[in-house]
Amino acid sequence: MVPIVPILSTGSLVEMGTSMSNSKNSFAIIWQTMKVLLLKDPKDKDSGPDPYIKELGLYGLEATLIPVLSFEFVSLESLFEKLSHPESYGGLVFTSPRALEAIKICLKENSKSEVEEIGLSPQGEKTGNAEKLAEYICSREKPNSSCLLFPCGALKREVLPTALKEKGIPLESLTVYQTTQHTNLQESLSSYFSQQGIPASVVFFSPSGVKFCLQHIQKLSGDFINHVKFAAIGPTTAEAMEAAGIPVSCTAESPTPQDLAAGIQKALRLQNCILSKNTAHISG
């Protein structure tokens, strides 16, 4: 069964026809397929449909992506120098796709040849967040072992470096990209809200997304913002949302399309039950 929810717009939520006092049946609600706004970059077009849109579609949810962040790569010469001496490091640590992209760009520019894949064999990819990744690394690495190289963003948290330092596992951090607001963010958000109305759910994928988007979403949603279910891709993003005063309706158990879609569907199903009960009470 396809979930349904009232269309939320800057106009009236439920008023149609005559006033409710004139007739029990004059109070109506317009229903539509639930819309979900994903505040993230689209997946590379060459790799097929975005998995989040695809997974949410299986629940009858109509998802739209809006890019939030722009990235500038830095220190690539220094990165290449370090990669040129692999004997100095026991491994590489990645916590974002951008760090891996920085390595690909770095190798491509310096080798003067096309590098599609760099042939790394990932471990601990299912840990899901910095805390669990730190636990995984500490379970495998011995104190005072070879240093691990950590290409990261300028806004990285200190959870991973701190946890490894406490266990005596050497880690060398190198900032390889900086994060800024996407140049078209405000225009894209305004266009979405004007054309599709207020979504049933908004999903944040990073603390930076909260920082750059929240004010615009609050302004565009107006008084109807309390009807929106806000979701987080993980605990770090959820913490940023709570700190900004956003009620977190669900946090994905792991940062995957499957867990996110299941969490949103559960949150919206609960909202549907409440709306149905309220409508039945008013009609009766």
PDB file of N, CA, C and O in Angstrom, residues 128-196:
ATOM      1  N   GLY A 128      30.459   2.121   9.770  1.00  0.00           N
ATOM      2  CA  GLY A 128      29.375   3.103   9.750  1.00  0.00           C
ATOM      3  C   GLY A 128      29.671   4.462  10.352  1.00  0.00           C
ATOM      4  O   GLY A 128      29.101   5.452   9.924  1.00  0.00           O
ATOM      5  N   ASN A 129      30.542   4.561  11.359  1.00  0.00           N
ATOM      6  CA  ASN A 129      30.863   5.872  11.928  1.00  0.00           C
ATOM      7  C   ASN A 129      32.264   5.838  12.521  1.00  0.00           C
ATOM      8  O   ASN A 129      32.906   4.783  12.624  1.00  0.00           O
ATOM      9  N   ALA A 130      32.742   7.021  12.918  1.00  0.00           N
ATOM     10  CA  ALA A 130      34.126   7.146  13.372  1.00  0.00           C
ATOM     11  C   ALA A 130      34.397   6.325  14.632  1.00  0.00           C
ATOM     12  O   ALA A 130      35.474   5.733  14.787  1.00  0.00           O
ATOM     13  N   GLU A 131      33.435   6.281  15.539  1.00  0.00           N
ATOM     14  CA  GLU A 131      33.624   5.542  16.779  1.00  0.00           C
ATOM     15  C   GLU A 131      33.854   4.055  16.515  1.00  0.00           C
ATOM     16  O   GLU A 131      34.795   3.443  17.043  1.00  0.00           O
ATOM     17  N   LYS A 132      32.989   3.481  15.679  1.00  0.00           N
ATOM     18  CA  LYS A 132      33.099   2.052  15.386  1.00  0.00           C
ATOM     19  C   LYS A 132      34.328   1.750  14.540  1.00  0.00           C
ATOM     20  O   LYS A 132      34.955   0.700  14.690  1.00  0.00           O
ATOM     21  N   LEU A 133      34.677   2.682  13.628  1.00  0.00           N
ATOM     22  CA  LEU A 133      35.872   2.494  12.820  1.00  0.00           C
ATOM     23  C   LEU A 133      37.111   2.508  13.712  1.00  0.00           C
ATOM     24  O   LEU A 133      38.036   1.702  13.520  1.00  0.00           O
ATOM     25  N   ALA A 134      37.135   3.394  14.695  1.00  0.00           N
ATOM     26  CA  ALA A 134      38.260   3.448  15.637  1.00  0.00           C
ATOM     27  C   ALA A 134      38.388   2.135  16.395  1.00  0.00           C
ATOM     28  O   ALA A 134      39.496   1.608  16.590  1.00  0.00           O
ATOM     29  N   GLU A 135      37.260   1.588  16.837  1.00  0.00           N
ATOM     30  CA  GLU A 135      37.275   0.304  17.545  1.00  0.00           C
ATOM     31  C   GLU A 135      37.828  -0.795  16.645  1.00  0.00           C
ATOM     32  O   GLU A 135      38.611  -1.644  17.096  1.00  0.00           O
ATOM     33  N   TYR A 136      37.412  -0.777  15.384  1.00  0.00           N
ATOM     34  CA  TYR A 136      37.876  -1.791  14.438  1.00  0.00           C
ATOM     35  C   TYR A 136      39.388  -1.696  14.240  1.00  0.00           C
ATOM     36  O   TYR A 136      40.104  -2.708  14.265  1.00  0.00           O
ATOM     37  N   ILE A 137      39.881  -0.470  14.026  1.00  0.00           N
ATOM     38  CA  ILE A 137      41.320  -0.282  13.807  1.00  0.00           C
ATOM     39  C   ILE A 137      42.110  -0.717  15.040  1.00  0.00           C
ATOM     40  O   ILE A 137      43.141  -1.410  14.932  1.00  0.00           O
ATOM     41  N   CYS A 138      41.615  -0.338  16.215  1.00  0.00           N
ATOM     42  CA  CYS A 138      42.321  -0.677  17.451  1.00  0.00           C
ATOM     43  C   CYS A 138      42.353  -2.187  17.693  1.00  0.00           C
ATOM     44  O   CYS A 138      43.286  -2.694  18.329  1.00  0.00           O
ATOM     45  N   SER A 139      41.358  -2.888  17.175  1.00  0.00           N
ATOM     46  CA  SER A 139      41.321  -4.341  17.353  1.00  0.00           C
ATOM     47  C   SER A 139      42.320  -5.050  16.433  1.00  0.00           C
ATOM     48  O   SER A 139      42.660  -6.208  16.668  1.00  0.00           O
ATOM     49  N   ARG A 140      42.793  -4.343  15.407  1.00  0.00           N
ATOM     50  CA  ARG A 140      43.679  -4.960  14.417  1.00  0.00           C
ATOM     51  C   ARG A 140      45.124  -4.448  14.496  1.00  0.00           C
ATOM     52  O   ARG A 140      46.055  -5.159  14.134  1.00  0.00           O
ATOM     53  N   GLU A 141      45.281  -3.204  14.918  1.00  0.00           N
ATOM     54  CA  GLU A 141      46.607  -2.595  14.949  1.00  0.00           C
ATOM     55  C   GLU A 141      47.203  -2.656  16.357  1.00  0.00           C
ATOM     56  O   GLU A 141      46.495  -2.520  17.346  1.00  0.00           O
ATOM     57  N   LYS A 142      48.516  -2.838  16.410  1.00  0.00           N
ATOM     58  CA  LYS A 142      49.214  -2.859  17.685  1.00  0.00           C
ATOM     59  C   LYS A 142      49.771  -1.478  17.989  1.00  0.00           C
ATOM     60  O   LYS A 142      50.093  -0.713  17.077  1.00  0.00           O
ATOM     61  N   PRO A 143      49.880  -1.146  19.279  1.00  0.00           N
ATOM     62  CA  PRO A 143      50.475   0.155  19.643  1.00  0.00           C
ATOM     63  C   PRO A 143      51.876   0.294  19.044  1.00  0.00           C
ATOM     64  O   PRO A 143      52.635  -0.681  18.953  1.00  0.00           O
ATOM     65  N   ASN A 144      52.193   1.504  18.623  1.00  0.00           N
ATOM     66  CA  ASN A 144      53.508   1.827  18.057  1.00  0.00           C
ATOM     67  C   ASN A 144      53.799   1.064  16.767  1.00  0.00           C
ATOM     68  O   ASN A 144      54.964   0.836  16.409  1.00  0.00           O
ATOM     69  N   SER A 145      52.744   0.657  16.074  1.00  0.00           N
ATOM     70  CA  SER A 145      52.912   0.019  14.770  1.00  0.00           C
ATOM     71  C   SER A 145      53.162   1.099  13.721  1.00  0.00           C
ATOM     72  O   SER A 145      53.248   2.280  14.038  1.00  0.00           O
ATOM     73  N   SER A 146      53.259   0.697  12.458  1.00  0.00           N
ATOM     74  CA  SER A 146      53.494   1.674  11.393  1.00  0.00           C
ATOM     75  C   SER A 146      52.368   2.702  11.357  1.00  0.00           C
ATOM     76  O   SER A 146      51.197   2.381  11.582  1.00  0.00           O
ATOM     77  N   CYS A 147      52.720   3.938  11.057  1.00  0.00           N
ATOM     78  CA  CYS A 147      51.755   5.033  11.052  1.00  0.00           C
ATOM     79  C   CYS A 147      50.698   4.839   9.957  1.00  0.00           C
ATOM     80  O   CYS A 147      50.990   4.352   8.859  1.00  0.00           O
ATOM     81  N   LEU A 148      49.476   5.208  10.270  1.00  0.00           N
ATOM     82  CA  LEU A 148      48.388   5.181   9.302  1.00  0.00           C
ATOM     83  C   LEU A 148      48.207   6.579   8.721  1.00  0.00           C
ATOM     84  O   LEU A 148      48.267   7.574   9.455  1.00  0.00           O
ATOM     85  N   LEU A 149      47.993   6.670   7.419  1.00  0.00           N
ATOM     86  CA  LEU A 149      47.781   7.962   6.759  1.00  0.00           C
ATOM     87  C   LEU A 149      46.290   8.223   6.631  1.00  0.00           C
ATOM     88  O   LEU A 149      45.545   7.386   6.131  1.00  0.00           O
ATOM     89  N   PHE A 150      45.862   9.404   7.077  1.00  0.00           N
ATOM     90  CA  PHE A 150      44.439   9.740   7.144  1.00  0.00           C
ATOM     91  C   PHE A 150      44.154  10.981   6.297  1.00  0.00           C
ATOM     92  O   PHE A 150      44.156  12.103   6.793  1.00  0.00           O
ATOM     93  N   PRO A 151      43.898  10.827   4.975  1.00  0.00           N
ATOM     94  CA  PRO A 151      43.466  11.973   4.159  1.00  0.00           C
ATOM     95  C   PRO A 151      42.058  12.367   4.584  1.00  0.00           C
ATOM     96  O   PRO A 151      41.165  11.516   4.654  1.00  0.00           O
ATOM     97  N   CYS A 152      41.838  13.648   4.850  1.00  0.00           N
ATOM     98  CA  CYS A 152      40.555  14.040   5.422  1.00  0.00           C
ATOM     99  C   CYS A 152      40.168  15.455   4.985  1.00  0.00           C
ATOM    100  O   CYS A 152      40.917  16.136   4.291  1.00  0.00           O
ATOM    101  N   GLY A 153      38.981  15.871   5.411  1.00  0.00           N
ATOM    102  CA  GLY A 153      38.497  17.211   5.118  1.00  0.00           C
ATOM    103  C   GLY A 153      38.851  18.182   6.223  1.00  0.00           C
ATOM    104  O   GLY A 153      39.190  17.779   7.346  1.00  0.00           O
ATOM    105  N   ALA A 154      38.740  19.463   5.925  1.00  0.00           N
ATOM    106  CA  ALA A 154      39.085  20.485   6.900  1.00  0.00           C
ATOM    107  C   ALA A 154      38.148  20.480   8.100  1.00  0.00           C
ATOM    108  O   ALA A 154      38.508  20.952   9.180  1.00  0.00           O
ATOM    109  N   LEU A 155      36.934  19.940   7.918  1.00  0.00           N
ATOM    110  CA  LEU A 155      35.942  19.948   8.991  1.00  0.00           C
ATOM    111  C   LEU A 155      35.855  18.613   9.720  1.00  0.00           C
ATOM    112  O   LEU A 155      34.868  18.333  10.390  1.00  0.00           O
ATOM    113  N   LYS A 156      36.868  17.788   9.610  1.00  0.00           N
ATOM    114  CA  LYS A 156      36.822  16.470  10.233  1.00  0.00           C
ATOM    115  C   LYS A 156      36.666  16.584  11.749  1.00  0.00           C
ATOM    116  O   LYS A 156      37.131  17.535  12.378  1.00  0.00           O
ATOM    117  N   ARG A 157      36.011  15.593  12.345  1.00  0.00           N
ATOM    118  CA  ARG A 157      35.915  15.514  13.797  1.00  0.00           C
ATOM    119  C   ARG A 157      37.178  14.857  14.347  1.00  0.00           C
ATOM    120  O   ARG A 157      37.920  14.208  13.624  1.00  0.00           O
ATOM    121  N   GLU A 158      37.393  15.016  15.633  1.00  0.00           N
ATOM    122  CA  GLU A 158      38.598  14.476  16.252  1.00  0.00           C
ATOM    123  C   GLU A 158      38.360  13.136  16.933  1.00  0.00           C
ATOM    124  O   GLU A 158      39.223  12.651  17.669  1.00  0.00           O
ATOM    125  N   VAL A 159      37.195  12.538  16.696  1.00  0.00           N
ATOM    126  CA  VAL A 159      36.864  11.277  17.354  1.00  0.00           C
ATOM    127  C   VAL A 159      37.869  10.187  17.013  1.00  0.00           C
ATOM    128  O   VAL A 159      38.429   9.523  17.899  1.00  0.00           O
ATOM    129  N   LEU A 160      38.121   9.989  15.720  1.00  0.00           N
ATOM    130  CA  LEU A 160      39.029   8.932  15.283  1.00  0.00           C
ATOM    131  C   LEU A 160      40.472   9.183  15.727  1.00  0.00           C
ATOM    132  O   LEU A 160      41.099   8.296  16.344  1.00  0.00           O
ATOM    133  N   PRO A 161      41.042  10.367  15.448  1.00  0.00           N
ATOM    134  CA  PRO A 161      42.426  10.611  15.885  1.00  0.00           C
ATOM    135  C   PRO A 161      42.603  10.467  17.395  1.00  0.00           C
ATOM    136  O   PRO A 161      43.603   9.911  17.864  1.00  0.00           O
ATOM    137  N   THR A 162      41.619  10.952  18.159  1.00  0.00           N
ATOM    138  CA  THR A 162      41.724  10.884  19.619  1.00  0.00           C
ATOM    139  C   THR A 162      41.697   9.447  20.112  1.00  0.00           C
ATOM    140  O   THR A 162      42.493   9.046  20.980  1.00  0.00           O
ATOM    141  N   ALA A 163      40.771   8.646  19.554  1.00  0.00           N
ATOM    142  CA  ALA A 163      40.645   7.249  19.977  1.00  0.00           C
ATOM    143  C   ALA A 163      41.912   6.465  19.674  1.00  0.00           C
ATOM    144  O   ALA A 163      42.375   5.651  20.492  1.00  0.00           O
ATOM    145  N   LEU A 164      42.510   6.680  18.501  1.00  0.00           N
ATOM    146  CA  LEU A 164      43.717   5.953  18.146  1.00  0.00           C
ATOM    147  C   LEU A 164      44.918   6.412  18.979  1.00  0.00           C
ATOM    148  O   LEU A 164      45.772   5.600  19.363  1.00  0.00           O
ATOM    149  N   LYS A 165      44.964   7.701  19.262  1.00  0.00           N
ATOM    150  CA  LYS A 165      46.060   8.229  20.084  1.00  0.00           C
ATOM    151  C   LYS A 165      46.041   7.616  21.477  1.00  0.00           C
ATOM    152  O   LYS A 165      47.097   7.287  22.038  1.00  0.00           O
ATOM    153  N   GLU A 166      44.828   7.469  22.021  1.00  0.00           N
ATOM    154  CA  GLU A 166      44.694   6.881  23.356  1.00  0.00           C
ATOM    155  C   GLU A 166      45.190   5.446  23.397  1.00  0.00           C
ATOM    156  O   GLU A 166      45.647   4.966  24.441  1.00  0.00           O
ATOM    157  N   LYS A 167      45.112   4.758  22.255  1.00  0.00           N
ATOM    158  CA  LYS A 167      45.562   3.360  22.183  1.00  0.00           C
ATOM    159  C   LYS A 167      47.007   3.231  21.687  1.00  0.00           C
ATOM    160  O   LYS A 167      47.520   2.131  21.521  1.00  0.00           O
ATOM    161  N   GLY A 168      47.651   4.384  21.477  1.00  0.00           N
ATOM    162  CA  GLY A 168      49.037   4.360  21.046  1.00  0.00           C
ATOM    163  C   GLY A 168      49.239   3.979  19.604  1.00  0.00           C
ATOM    164  O   GLY A 168      50.329   3.555  19.205  1.00  0.00           O
ATOM    165  N   ILE A 169      48.180   4.139  18.785  1.00  0.00           N
ATOM    166  CA  ILE A 169      48.277   3.803  17.368  1.00  0.00           C
ATOM    167  C   ILE A 169      48.535   5.088  16.584  1.00  0.00           C
ATOM    168  O   ILE A 169      47.693   5.993  16.576  1.00  0.00           O
ATOM    169  N   PRO A 170      49.694   5.208  15.941  1.00  0.00           N
ATOM    170  CA  PRO A 170      50.048   6.467  15.252  1.00  0.00           C
ATOM    171  C   PRO A 170      49.173   6.717  14.025  1.00  0.00           C
ATOM    172  O   PRO A 170      48.902   5.809  13.243  1.00  0.00           O
ATOM    173  N   LEU A 171      48.736   7.962  13.890  1.00  0.00           N
ATOM    174  CA  LEU A 171      47.890   8.379  12.772  1.00  0.00           C
ATOM    175  C   LEU A 171      48.353   9.744  12.293  1.00  0.00           C
ATOM    176  O   LEU A 171      48.482  10.678  13.084  1.00  0.00           O
ATOM    177  N   GLU A 172      48.587   9.873  11.010  1.00  0.00           N
ATOM    178  CA  GLU A 172      48.986  11.158  10.420  1.00  0.00           C
ATOM    179  C   GLU A 172      47.845  11.702   9.577  1.00  0.00           C
ATOM    180  O   GLU A 172      47.493  11.125   8.551  1.00  0.00           O
ATOM    181  N   SER A 173      47.265  12.806  10.019  1.00  0.00           N
ATOM    182  CA  SER A 173      46.156  13.424   9.294  1.00  0.00           C
ATOM    183  C   SER A 173      46.689  14.421   8.266  1.00  0.00           C
ATOM    184  O   SER A 173      47.662  15.130   8.530  1.00  0.00           O
ATOM    185  N   LEU A 174      46.052  14.450   7.110  1.00  0.00           N
ATOM    186  CA  LEU A 174      46.413  15.414   6.068  1.00  0.00           C
ATOM    187  C   LEU A 174      45.122  15.942   5.441  1.00  0.00           C
ATOM    188  O   LEU A 174      44.345  15.177   4.866  1.00  0.00           O
ATOM    189  N   THR A 175      44.900  17.246   5.554  1.00  0.00           N
ATOM    190  CA  THR A 175      43.711  17.856   4.964  1.00  0.00           C
ATOM    191  C   THR A 175      43.868  17.916   3.454  1.00  0.00           C
ATOM    192  O   THR A 175      44.791  18.560   2.937  1.00  0.00           O
ATOM    193  N   VAL A 176      42.953  17.235   2.735  1.00  0.00           N
ATOM    194  CA  VAL A 176      43.047  17.177   1.274  1.00  0.00           C
ATOM    195  C   VAL A 176      41.855  17.832   0.579  1.00  0.00           C
ATOM    196  O   VAL A 176      41.836  17.926  -0.651  1.00  0.00           O
ATOM    197  N   TYR A 177      40.854  18.262   1.352  1.00  0.00           N
ATOM    198  CA  TYR A 177      39.747  18.998   0.726  1.00  0.00           C
ATOM    199  C   TYR A 177      39.075  19.918   1.737  1.00  0.00           C
ATOM    200  O   TYR A 177      39.108  19.685   2.945  1.00  0.00           O
ATOM    201  N   GLN A 178      38.492  20.977   1.224  1.00  0.00           N
ATOM    202  CA  GLN A 178      37.743  21.942   2.034  1.00  0.00           C
ATOM    203  C   GLN A 178      36.291  21.951   1.569  1.00  0.00           C
ATOM    204  O   GLN A 178      36.001  21.752   0.386  1.00  0.00           O
ATOM    205  N   THR A 179      35.392  22.178   2.508  1.00  0.00           N
ATOM    206  CA  THR A 179      33.958  22.116   2.225  1.00  0.00           C
ATOM    207  C   THR A 179      33.337  23.510   2.257  1.00  0.00           C
ATOM    208  O   THR A 179      33.562  24.275   3.194  1.00  0.00           O
ATOM    209  N   THR A 180      32.560  23.830   1.240  1.00  0.00           N
ATOM    210  CA  THR A 180      31.828  25.091   1.198  1.00  0.00           C
ATOM    211  C   THR A 180      30.395  24.823   0.749  1.00  0.00           C
ATOM    212  O   THR A 180      30.058  23.723   0.300  1.00  0.00           O
ATOM    213  N   GLN A 181      29.548  25.820   0.866  1.00  0.00           N
ATOM    214  CA  GLN A 181      28.160  25.685   0.426  1.00  0.00           C
ATOM    215  C   GLN A 181      28.085  25.665  -1.096  1.00  0.00           C
ATOM    216  O   GLN A 181      28.774  26.419  -1.776  1.00  0.00           O
ATOM    217  N   HIS A 182      27.237  24.781  -1.622  1.00  0.00           N
ATOM    218  CA  HIS A 182      27.031  24.704  -3.065  1.00  0.00           C
ATOM    219  C   HIS A 182      26.461  26.034  -3.572  1.00  0.00           C
ATOM    220  O   HIS A 182      25.565  26.615  -2.954  1.00  0.00           O
ATOM    221  N   THR A 183      26.997  26.507  -4.677  1.00  0.00           N
ATOM    222  CA  THR A 183      26.611  27.827  -5.182  1.00  0.00           C
ATOM    223  C   THR A 183      25.126  27.928  -5.522  1.00  0.00           C
ATOM    224  O   THR A 183      24.538  29.010  -5.438  1.00  0.00           O
ATOM    225  N   ASN A 184      24.479  26.815  -5.897  1.00  0.00           N
ATOM    226  CA  ASN A 184      23.073  26.849  -6.297  1.00  0.00           C
ATOM    227  C   ASN A 184      22.117  26.369  -5.211  1.00  0.00           C
ATOM    228  O   ASN A 184      20.941  26.134  -5.481  1.00  0.00           O
ATOM    229  N   LEU A 185      22.617  26.215  -3.998  1.00  0.00           N
ATOM    230  CA  LEU A 185      21.798  25.607  -2.945  1.00  0.00           C
ATOM    231  C   LEU A 185      20.506  26.374  -2.678  1.00  0.00           C
ATOM    232  O   LEU A 185      19.412  25.804  -2.700  1.00  0.00           O
ATOM    233  N   GLN A 186      20.604  27.658  -2.398  1.00  0.00           N
ATOM    234  CA  GLN A 186      19.417  28.429  -2.052  1.00  0.00           C
ATOM    235  C   GLN A 186      18.409  28.437  -3.199  1.00  0.00           C
ATOM    236  O   GLN A 186      17.198  28.276  -2.988  1.00  0.00           O
ATOM    237  N   GLU A 187      18.905  28.596  -4.423  1.00  0.00           N
ATOM    238  CA  GLU A 187      18.021  28.601  -5.587  1.00  0.00           C
ATOM    239  C   GLU A 187      17.341  27.243  -5.766  1.00  0.00           C
ATOM    240  O   GLU A 187      16.144  27.170  -6.065  1.00  0.00           O
ATOM    241  N   SER A 188      18.089  26.164  -5.561  1.00  0.00           N
ATOM    242  CA  SER A 188      17.541  24.813  -5.720  1.00  0.00           C
ATOM    243  C   SER A 188      16.471  24.524  -4.681  1.00  0.00           C
ATOM    244  O   SER A 188      15.429  23.926  -4.987  1.00  0.00           O
ATOM    245  N   LEU A 189      16.711  24.944  -3.446  1.00  0.00           N
ATOM    246  CA  LEU A 189      15.723  24.724  -2.385  1.00  0.00           C
ATOM    247  C   LEU A 189      14.440  25.513  -2.665  1.00  0.00           C
ATOM    248  O   LEU A 189      13.335  24.987  -2.526  1.00  0.00           O
ATOM    249  N   SER A 190      14.593  26.762  -3.062  1.00  0.00           N
ATOM    250  CA  SER A 190      13.424  27.594  -3.361  1.00  0.00           C
ATOM    251  C   SER A 190      12.612  27.001  -4.506  1.00  0.00           C
ATOM    252  O   SER A 190      11.378  26.961  -4.457  1.00  0.00           O
ATOM    253  N   SER A 191      13.297  26.527  -5.528  1.00  0.00           N
ATOM    254  CA  SER A 191      12.622  25.929  -6.674  1.00  0.00           C
ATOM    255  C   SER A 191      11.876  24.663  -6.265  1.00  0.00           C
ATOM    256  O   SER A 191      10.734  24.441  -6.679  1.00  0.00           O
ATOM    257  N   TYR A 192      12.501  23.838  -5.447  1.00  0.00           N
ATOM    258  CA  TYR A 192      11.853  22.596  -5.004  1.00  0.00           C
ATOM    259  C   TYR A 192      10.575  22.895  -4.226  1.00  0.00           C
ATOM    260  O   TYR A 192       9.515  22.306  -4.491  1.00  0.00           O
ATOM    261  N   PHE A 193      10.651  23.783  -3.257  1.00  0.00           N
ATOM    262  CA  PHE A 193       9.492  24.079  -2.410  1.00  0.00           C
ATOM    263  C   PHE A 193       8.368  24.742  -3.202  1.00  0.00           C
ATOM    264  O   PHE A 193       7.192  24.488  -2.945  1.00  0.00           O
ATOM    265  N   SER A 194       8.715  25.581  -4.170  1.00  0.00           N
ATOM    266  CA  SER A 194       7.679  26.260  -4.952  1.00  0.00           C
ATOM    267  C   SER A 194       6.996  25.306  -5.927  1.00  0.00           C
ATOM    268  O   SER A 194       5.802  25.439  -6.205  1.00  0.00           O
ATOM    269  N   GLN A 195       7.717  24.318  -6.427  1.00  0.00           N
ATOM    270  CA  GLN A 195       7.165  23.398  -7.410  1.00  0.00           C
ATOM    271  C   GLN A 195       6.537  22.156  -6.792  1.00  0.00           C
ATOM    272  O   GLN A 195       5.526  21.644  -7.282  1.00  0.00           O
ATOM    273  N   GLN A 196       7.112  21.654  -5.720  1.00  0.00           N
ATOM    274  CA  GLN A 196       6.636  20.397  -5.153  1.00  0.00           C
ATOM    275  C   GLN A 196       6.009  20.537  -3.778  1.00  0.00           C
ATOM    276  O   GLN A 196       5.476  19.567  -3.237  1.00  0.00           O
TER     277      GLN A 196
END
